[in-house]
């Protein structure tokens, strides 16, 4: 098929379950989306609330506490909420991304020169008796490597090793401290780290984000040199965009009608729906995205209307505060927005 930009937009929203909410568990949605971006605690809950017919946020907290979900540095070298199987494999696949971070991160500085083998041994020693808060782990590592600061060494450990962020970090409105504490992912989740089935990871990406180019998969994952992987997957079908660019897809995956209605949705600060394509134009025009992205990252949460980024919003004292609206909303869209605001505020009050 030759797919228009609007049809690609609607197909992405269909596969993301943003055209209509679905009755699934949080874990099922996390698995379908191959994880939820979770640099901050609130966005995964907003991502789930936008897609599920019903969400009990405490169910997500309980899953973190029971180790049925885990927060780990994975895709694009950012923290994601994953099922254990993905938490144990995707960071291994993303090792080259972490290596780039070690070479380039300003917060790591000269500590990037630390001997990696000796450092890994030190981390095992420091965490031998169990998980530690980041500050305590960093201070203990500084005793092993006094030439570097504790802060630098903590950042090296965070990137170089596969560590999970332990609850209550990421839990729903925890009453205890949410300072980051770390443990080895394999120890916390009770299974070894392993290489993933990369073609199957690509298929899962396409089921949730496709059709897509190899460059799109790289944008989503941070992993480069994926063209040979996709070309070797004989089970994939090939479409084209309006410019004739090849788009890979899973056989039988749904293609939406470009006239499918796309209701208003309130998404969190970061949502992979618009961080997972090289052109970044599946759900926003460049000038719209620039409104959202400030000098040091995202400025606010995103409001989508008719499938496209059309406004910003934030949370203040448990209520939704609308920011800049980028175009006049229709009467129907205003009604949808009122309903969506009510749903999000009910979530915040729960």
Tab-separated table of C-alpha atoms in Angstrom:
chain	number	residue	atom	x	y	z
A	1	UNK	CA	0.000	0.000	0.000
A	2	UNK	CA	0.990	3.631	-0.426
A	3	UNK	CA	-0.014	5.206	2.885
A	4	UNK	CA	-0.807	8.883	3.359
A	5	UNK	CA	0.504	10.781	6.354
A	6	UNK	CA	-2.998	10.924	7.816
A	7	UNK	CA	-3.508	7.195	7.362
A	8	UNK	CA	-0.179	6.481	9.047
A	9	UNK	CA	-1.291	8.741	11.893
A	10	UNK	CA	-4.549	6.882	12.335
A	11	UNK	CA	-2.859	3.482	12.047
A	12	UNK	CA	-0.359	4.409	14.746
A	13	UNK	CA	-3.135	5.606	17.049
A	14	UNK	CA	-5.135	2.452	16.334
A	15	UNK	CA	-2.248	0.195	17.265
A	16	UNK	CA	-1.489	2.323	20.310
A	17	UNK	CA	-5.122	2.006	21.456
A	18	UNK	CA	-5.520	5.774	21.350
A	19	UNK	CA	-8.486	5.719	18.981
A	20	UNK	CA	-10.506	3.708	21.491
A	21	UNK	CA	-9.693	2.486	24.958
A	22	UNK	CA	-9.449	-1.267	25.520
A	23	UNK	CA	-10.179	-3.590	28.416
A	24	UNK	CA	-6.742	-4.934	29.278
A	25	UNK	CA	-4.600	-5.185	32.372
A	26	UNK	CA	-1.747	-2.720	32.855
A	27	UNK	CA	0.758	-5.556	32.372
A	28	UNK	CA	-0.844	-6.551	29.076
A	29	UNK	CA	-0.633	-2.987	27.817
A	30	UNK	CA	2.978	-2.615	28.961
A	31	UNK	CA	3.829	-5.802	27.086
A	32	UNK	CA	2.016	-4.687	23.929
A	33	UNK	CA	3.803	-1.318	23.921
A	34	UNK	CA	7.181	-2.972	24.647
A	35	UNK	CA	7.432	-0.849	27.759
A	36	UNK	CA	6.365	2.627	28.874
A	37	UNK	CA	8.715	5.586	29.048
A	38	UNK	CA	9.197	6.183	32.779
A	39	UNK	CA	11.881	8.791	33.392
A	40	UNK	CA	9.361	10.382	35.754
A	41	UNK	CA	6.870	8.544	37.930
A	42	UNK	CA	3.592	9.990	36.630
A	43	UNK	CA	3.813	9.509	32.816
A	44	UNK	CA	3.341	5.705	32.802
A	45	UNK	CA	0.083	6.104	34.695
A	46	UNK	CA	-1.118	8.758	32.257
A	47	UNK	CA	-0.103	6.552	29.322
A	48	UNK	CA	-2.116	3.664	30.727
A	49	UNK	CA	-5.117	5.841	31.614
A	50	UNK	CA	-5.260	7.133	28.035
A	51	UNK	CA	-5.432	3.597	26.644
A	52	UNK	CA	-7.342	1.464	29.159
A	53	UNK	CA	-11.063	1.527	29.854
A	54	UNK	CA	-10.312	1.304	33.554
A	55	UNK	CA	-7.109	1.799	35.525
A	56	UNK	CA	-6.456	1.159	39.183
A	57	UNK	CA	-3.081	2.861	39.702
A	58	UNK	CA	-2.478	0.779	42.809
A	59	UNK	CA	-2.465	-2.298	40.569
A	60	UNK	CA	0.643	-0.895	38.898
A	61	UNK	CA	2.234	-0.198	42.286
A	62	UNK	CA	1.483	-3.720	43.453
A	63	UNK	CA	3.027	-5.104	40.271
A	64	UNK	CA	6.206	-3.133	40.959
A	65	UNK	CA	6.298	-4.402	44.525
A	66	UNK	CA	5.657	-8.014	43.491
A	67	UNK	CA	8.285	-7.743	40.712
A	68	UNK	CA	5.762	-8.356	37.931
A	69	UNK	CA	6.838	-4.982	36.526
A	70	UNK	CA	10.236	-3.313	36.757
A	71	UNK	CA	11.797	0.072	36.060
A	72	UNK	CA	15.098	-0.214	34.217
A	73	UNK	CA	17.304	1.769	31.847
A	74	UNK	CA	16.636	0.304	28.406
A	75	UNK	CA	15.447	1.846	25.131
A	76	UNK	CA	17.219	5.089	24.123
A	77	UNK	CA	19.114	4.898	27.411
A	78	UNK	CA	16.007	6.055	29.262
A	79	UNK	CA	14.117	4.464	32.135
A	80	UNK	CA	11.201	2.309	30.993
A	81	UNK	CA	8.543	0.340	32.804
A	82	UNK	CA	8.822	-3.253	31.567
A	83	UNK	CA	7.691	-6.784	32.161
A	84	UNK	CA	10.515	-8.870	33.684
A	85	UNK	CA	11.311	-10.653	30.410
A	86	UNK	CA	11.924	-7.321	28.680
A	87	UNK	CA	13.740	-5.827	31.675
A	88	UNK	CA	16.226	-8.700	31.470
A	89	UNK	CA	16.789	-8.624	27.707
A	90	UNK	CA	16.240	-5.159	26.231
A	91	UNK	CA	19.037	-3.551	28.315
A	92	UNK	CA	21.397	-6.245	27.016
A	93	UNK	CA	20.388	-5.402	23.440
A	94	UNK	CA	20.835	-1.723	24.259
A	95	UNK	CA	24.400	-2.136	25.549
A	96	UNK	CA	25.789	-0.045	22.624
A	97	UNK	CA	23.419	2.774	23.624
A	98	UNK	CA	24.732	2.672	27.178
A	99	UNK	CA	28.303	2.672	25.872
A	100	UNK	CA	27.561	5.859	23.912
A	101	UNK	CA	26.123	7.406	27.051
A	102	UNK	CA	29.270	6.533	28.989
A	103	UNK	CA	31.403	8.230	26.342
A	104	UNK	CA	29.280	11.354	26.000
A	105	UNK	CA	27.546	12.086	29.317
A	106	UNK	CA	28.686	15.308	30.954
A	107	UNK	CA	27.521	14.051	34.358
A	108	UNK	CA	29.944	11.119	34.085
A	109	UNK	CA	32.877	13.297	33.053
A	110	UNK	CA	36.352	11.838	33.433
A	111	UNK	CA	34.943	8.837	35.305
A	112	UNK	CA	34.245	7.371	31.852
A	113	UNK	CA	37.928	6.354	31.930
A	114	UNK	CA	37.436	4.027	34.903
A	115	UNK	CA	38.513	0.436	34.286
A	116	UNK	CA	35.248	-1.290	33.399
A	117	UNK	CA	36.199	-4.738	34.678
A	118	UNK	CA	37.434	-3.394	38.003
A	119	UNK	CA	34.350	-1.188	38.229
A	120	UNK	CA	31.973	-4.103	37.637
A	121	UNK	CA	33.741	-6.019	40.395
A	122	UNK	CA	33.380	-3.046	42.741
A	123	UNK	CA	29.651	-2.744	42.019
A	124	UNK	CA	29.195	-6.436	42.825
A	125	UNK	CA	31.059	-5.883	46.084
A	126	UNK	CA	29.077	-2.783	47.012
A	127	UNK	CA	25.719	-4.465	46.316
A	128	UNK	CA	26.734	-7.861	47.665
A	129	UNK	CA	24.471	-7.587	50.702
A	130	UNK	CA	21.459	-6.277	48.790
A	131	UNK	CA	20.090	-3.123	47.176
A	132	UNK	CA	21.220	0.358	48.180
A	133	UNK	CA	19.966	3.894	47.673
A	134	UNK	CA	21.839	5.635	44.884
A	135	UNK	CA	23.612	7.996	47.272
A	136	UNK	CA	24.894	5.149	49.455
A	137	UNK	CA	25.943	3.102	46.432
A	138	UNK	CA	27.787	6.073	44.952
A	139	UNK	CA	29.595	6.841	48.208
A	140	UNK	CA	30.695	3.220	48.552
A	141	UNK	CA	32.026	3.199	44.988
A	142	UNK	CA	34.009	6.367	45.713
A	143	UNK	CA	35.923	4.423	48.371
A	144	UNK	CA	37.062	2.052	45.615
A	145	UNK	CA	37.865	4.823	43.115
A	146	UNK	CA	38.837	7.968	45.060
A	147	UNK	CA	40.037	9.746	41.895
A	148	UNK	CA	36.412	10.338	40.863
A	149	UNK	CA	33.437	11.882	42.616
A	150	UNK	CA	30.673	9.775	44.118
A	151	UNK	CA	28.170	11.434	41.813
A	152	UNK	CA	30.177	10.506	38.718
A	153	UNK	CA	30.600	6.909	39.853
A	154	UNK	CA	26.910	6.585	40.625
A	155	UNK	CA	26.139	7.657	37.074
A	156	UNK	CA	28.619	5.131	35.686
A	157	UNK	CA	26.970	2.359	37.708
A	158	UNK	CA	23.521	3.413	36.547
A	159	UNK	CA	24.580	3.214	32.897
A	160	UNK	CA	27.215	0.460	32.818
A	161	UNK	CA	25.328	-2.115	34.889
A	162	UNK	CA	21.797	-3.442	34.396
A	163	UNK	CA	20.139	-2.176	37.561
A	164	UNK	CA	16.461	-1.882	38.428
A	165	UNK	CA	14.946	1.047	40.290
A	166	UNK	CA	13.204	-0.420	43.302
A	167	UNK	CA	9.816	0.540	44.714
A	168	UNK	CA	8.562	2.821	46.109
A	169	UNK	CA	10.190	4.617	43.166
A	170	UNK	CA	7.523	4.734	40.464
A	171	UNK	CA	4.689	3.694	42.782
A	172	UNK	CA	1.436	5.611	42.915
A	173	UNK	CA	1.699	8.501	45.365
A	174	UNK	CA	4.049	6.716	47.752
A	175	UNK	CA	3.987	7.885	51.349
A	176	UNK	CA	7.646	6.949	51.839
A	177	UNK	CA	10.740	8.357	50.167
A	178	UNK	CA	10.997	8.013	46.412
A	179	UNK	CA	14.782	8.397	46.314
A	180	UNK	CA	16.203	5.952	43.818
A	181	UNK	CA	17.467	2.634	45.166
A	182	UNK	CA	19.116	0.052	42.928
A	183	UNK	CA	19.581	-3.686	42.722
A	184	UNK	CA	20.894	-5.967	40.012
A	185	UNK	CA	18.083	-6.737	37.595
A	186	UNK	CA	18.832	-10.450	37.485
A	187	UNK	CA	18.859	-10.759	41.273
A	188	UNK	CA	15.729	-8.662	41.794
A	189	UNK	CA	13.768	-10.477	39.085
A	190	UNK	CA	15.149	-13.948	39.786
A	191	UNK	CA	16.324	-14.769	36.259
A	192	UNK	CA	19.498	-14.220	34.240
A	193	UNK	CA	20.166	-11.453	31.763
A	194	UNK	CA	19.920	-12.654	28.174
A	195	UNK	CA	20.107	-11.516	24.573
A	196	UNK	CA	16.636	-10.906	23.122
A	197	UNK	CA	15.255	-12.371	19.912
A	198	UNK	CA	15.887	-9.195	17.905
A	199	UNK	CA	13.566	-10.008	14.965
A	200	UNK	CA	10.765	-10.683	17.436
A	201	UNK	CA	11.455	-7.375	19.191
A	202	UNK	CA	11.170	-5.678	15.792
A	203	UNK	CA	7.868	-7.442	15.134
A	204	UNK	CA	6.541	-6.279	18.495
A	205	UNK	CA	7.602	-2.734	17.700
A	206	UNK	CA	5.796	-2.890	14.358
A	207	UNK	CA	2.619	-4.291	15.953
A	208	UNK	CA	2.526	-1.281	18.282
A	209	UNK	CA	4.156	1.471	16.179
A	210	UNK	CA	4.212	0.324	12.545
A	211	UNK	CA	4.342	0.489	9.626
A	212	UNK	CA	7.848	1.888	9.985
A	213	UNK	CA	11.304	2.276	8.501
A	214	UNK	CA	14.537	0.899	9.910
A	215	UNK	CA	15.355	4.484	10.947
A	216	UNK	CA	12.117	4.530	12.954
A	217	UNK	CA	13.137	1.394	14.838
A	218	UNK	CA	16.488	3.037	15.565
A	219	UNK	CA	14.801	6.196	16.875
A	220	UNK	CA	12.613	4.094	19.164
A	221	UNK	CA	15.372	1.828	20.455
A	222	UNK	CA	18.595	3.776	20.037
A	223	UNK	CA	20.100	0.758	18.233
A	224	UNK	CA	21.749	1.464	14.884
A	225	UNK	CA	22.478	-0.676	11.804
A	226	UNK	CA	19.053	-2.289	11.695
A	227	UNK	CA	18.543	-2.160	7.926
A	228	UNK	CA	20.079	-5.649	7.406
A	229	UNK	CA	17.896	-7.037	10.202
A	230	UNK	CA	14.665	-5.838	8.613
A	231	UNK	CA	15.707	-6.776	5.089
A	232	UNK	CA	16.444	-10.323	6.260
A	233	UNK	CA	12.972	-10.732	7.805
A	234	UNK	CA	11.134	-12.404	4.934
A	235	UNK	CA	7.886	-12.526	6.899
A	236	UNK	CA	7.502	-8.737	6.851
A	237	UNK	CA	5.333	-6.950	4.299
A	238	UNK	CA	6.375	-3.694	2.688
A	239	UNK	CA	4.328	-0.535	2.209
A	240	UNK	CA	5.296	2.944	1.032
A	241	UNK	CA	4.720	6.413	2.384
A	242	UNK	CA	3.765	9.401	0.242
A	243	UNK	CA	7.408	9.917	-0.728
A	244	UNK	CA	7.887	6.312	-1.803
A	245	UNK	CA	9.930	5.374	1.259
A	246	UNK	CA	9.690	1.683	2.221
A	247	UNK	CA	7.717	0.962	5.386
A	248	UNK	CA	8.019	-2.473	6.983
A	249	UNK	CA	5.093	-4.110	8.702
A	250	UNK	CA	3.856	-7.327	10.257
A	251	UNK	CA	1.672	-9.507	8.051
A	252	UNK	CA	-1.997	-8.979	8.864
A	253	UNK	CA	-1.459	-5.948	11.119
A	254	UNK	CA	-4.430	-3.546	10.953
A	255	UNK	CA	-4.315	-0.436	8.764
A	256	UNK	CA	-6.730	2.265	9.874
A	257	UNK	CA	-9.012	4.282	7.657
A	258	UNK	CA	-7.669	7.808	7.378
A	259	UNK	CA	-11.110	9.166	8.262
A	260	UNK	CA	-11.270	7.243	11.538
A	261	UNK	CA	-12.175	9.650	14.366
A	262	UNK	CA	-9.407	10.342	16.866
A	263	UNK	CA	-10.746	11.634	20.192
A	264	UNK	CA	-8.954	14.033	22.495
A	265	UNK	CA	-6.335	12.392	24.695
A	266	UNK	CA	-4.175	13.781	27.495
A	267	UNK	CA	-0.741	12.147	27.520
A	268	UNK	CA	2.149	12.559	29.912
A	269	UNK	CA	5.360	14.507	29.519
A	270	UNK	CA	6.943	11.729	27.484
A	271	UNK	CA	5.013	9.053	25.659
A	272	UNK	CA	6.589	6.711	23.147
A	273	UNK	CA	3.739	7.361	20.715
A	274	UNK	CA	5.623	10.415	19.548
A	275	UNK	CA	9.193	9.485	20.418
A	276	UNK	CA	9.401	6.411	18.216
A	277	UNK	CA	9.687	7.580	14.602
A	278	UNK	CA	12.645	9.239	12.914
A	279	UNK	CA	10.613	12.032	11.305
A	280	UNK	CA	8.697	12.733	14.525
A	281	UNK	CA	5.774	13.670	12.277
A	282	UNK	CA	3.389	10.777	12.864
A	283	UNK	CA	1.475	12.793	15.430
A	284	UNK	CA	2.888	16.311	15.214
A	285	UNK	CA	4.290	18.886	12.850
A	286	UNK	CA	7.834	20.091	13.675
A	287	UNK	CA	6.647	23.517	14.835
A	288	UNK	CA	4.125	21.880	17.170
A	289	UNK	CA	6.812	19.637	18.653
A	290	UNK	CA	9.061	22.661	19.189
A	291	UNK	CA	6.298	24.201	21.280
A	292	UNK	CA	6.419	21.163	23.543
A	293	UNK	CA	10.211	20.806	23.667
A	294	UNK	CA	12.130	23.430	25.602
A	295	UNK	CA	15.874	23.958	25.968
A	296	UNK	CA	16.246	21.308	28.673
A	297	UNK	CA	13.530	18.867	27.634
A	298	UNK	CA	9.785	18.700	27.537
A	299	UNK	CA	8.028	21.738	28.950
A	300	UNK	CA	4.669	20.175	29.697
A	301	UNK	CA	2.263	17.310	29.094
A	302	UNK	CA	0.736	16.866	25.639
A	303	UNK	CA	-2.858	17.371	24.514
A	304	UNK	CA	-3.837	15.527	21.333
A	305	UNK	CA	-6.924	16.439	19.293
A	306	UNK	CA	-7.939	14.796	16.045
A	307	UNK	CA	-4.798	12.670	16.339
A	308	UNK	CA	-2.268	15.512	16.486
A	309	UNK	CA	-0.469	17.491	19.178
A	310	UNK	CA	-2.604	20.590	19.635
A	311	UNK	CA	-1.952	21.791	23.167
A	312	UNK	CA	-0.127	21.537	26.458
A	313	UNK	CA	-1.289	20.845	29.979
A	314	UNK	CA	0.070	20.291	33.472
A	315	UNK	CA	-0.987	19.034	36.875
A	316	UNK	CA	-1.340	21.468	39.764
A	317	UNK	CA	-2.669	20.382	43.158
A	318	UNK	CA	-4.381	17.350	41.680
A	319	UNK	CA	-6.143	19.219	38.909
A	320	UNK	CA	-5.554	19.546	35.178
A	321	UNK	CA	-4.433	23.023	34.144
A	322	UNK	CA	-4.611	23.659	30.422
A	323	UNK	CA	-1.761	25.613	28.900
A	324	UNK	CA	-1.356	26.852	25.354
A	325	UNK	CA	-3.921	25.499	22.888
A	326	UNK	CA	-2.358	25.598	19.424
A	327	UNK	CA	-5.574	25.894	17.409
A	328	UNK	CA	-9.245	26.548	18.141
A	329	UNK	CA	-11.006	23.347	19.204
A	330	UNK	CA	-14.369	22.445	17.764
A	331	UNK	CA	-17.430	22.159	19.979
A	332	UNK	CA	-17.166	18.359	19.834
A	333	UNK	CA	-13.459	18.480	20.697
A	334	UNK	CA	-14.163	20.755	23.672
A	335	UNK	CA	-16.678	18.218	24.941
A	336	UNK	CA	-14.136	15.416	24.492
A	337	UNK	CA	-11.547	17.506	26.314
A	338	UNK	CA	-13.904	18.087	29.236
A	339	UNK	CA	-14.490	14.338	29.463
A	340	UNK	CA	-10.780	13.596	29.271
A	341	UNK	CA	-9.964	16.179	31.939
A	342	UNK	CA	-12.578	14.556	34.176
A	343	UNK	CA	-11.021	11.121	33.682
A	344	UNK	CA	-7.508	12.358	34.461
A	345	UNK	CA	-8.626	14.295	37.531
A	346	UNK	CA	-10.484	11.209	38.786
A	347	UNK	CA	-7.241	9.280	38.369
A	348	UNK	CA	-5.284	11.941	40.230
A	349	UNK	CA	-7.805	11.867	43.059
A	350	UNK	CA	-7.763	8.069	43.392
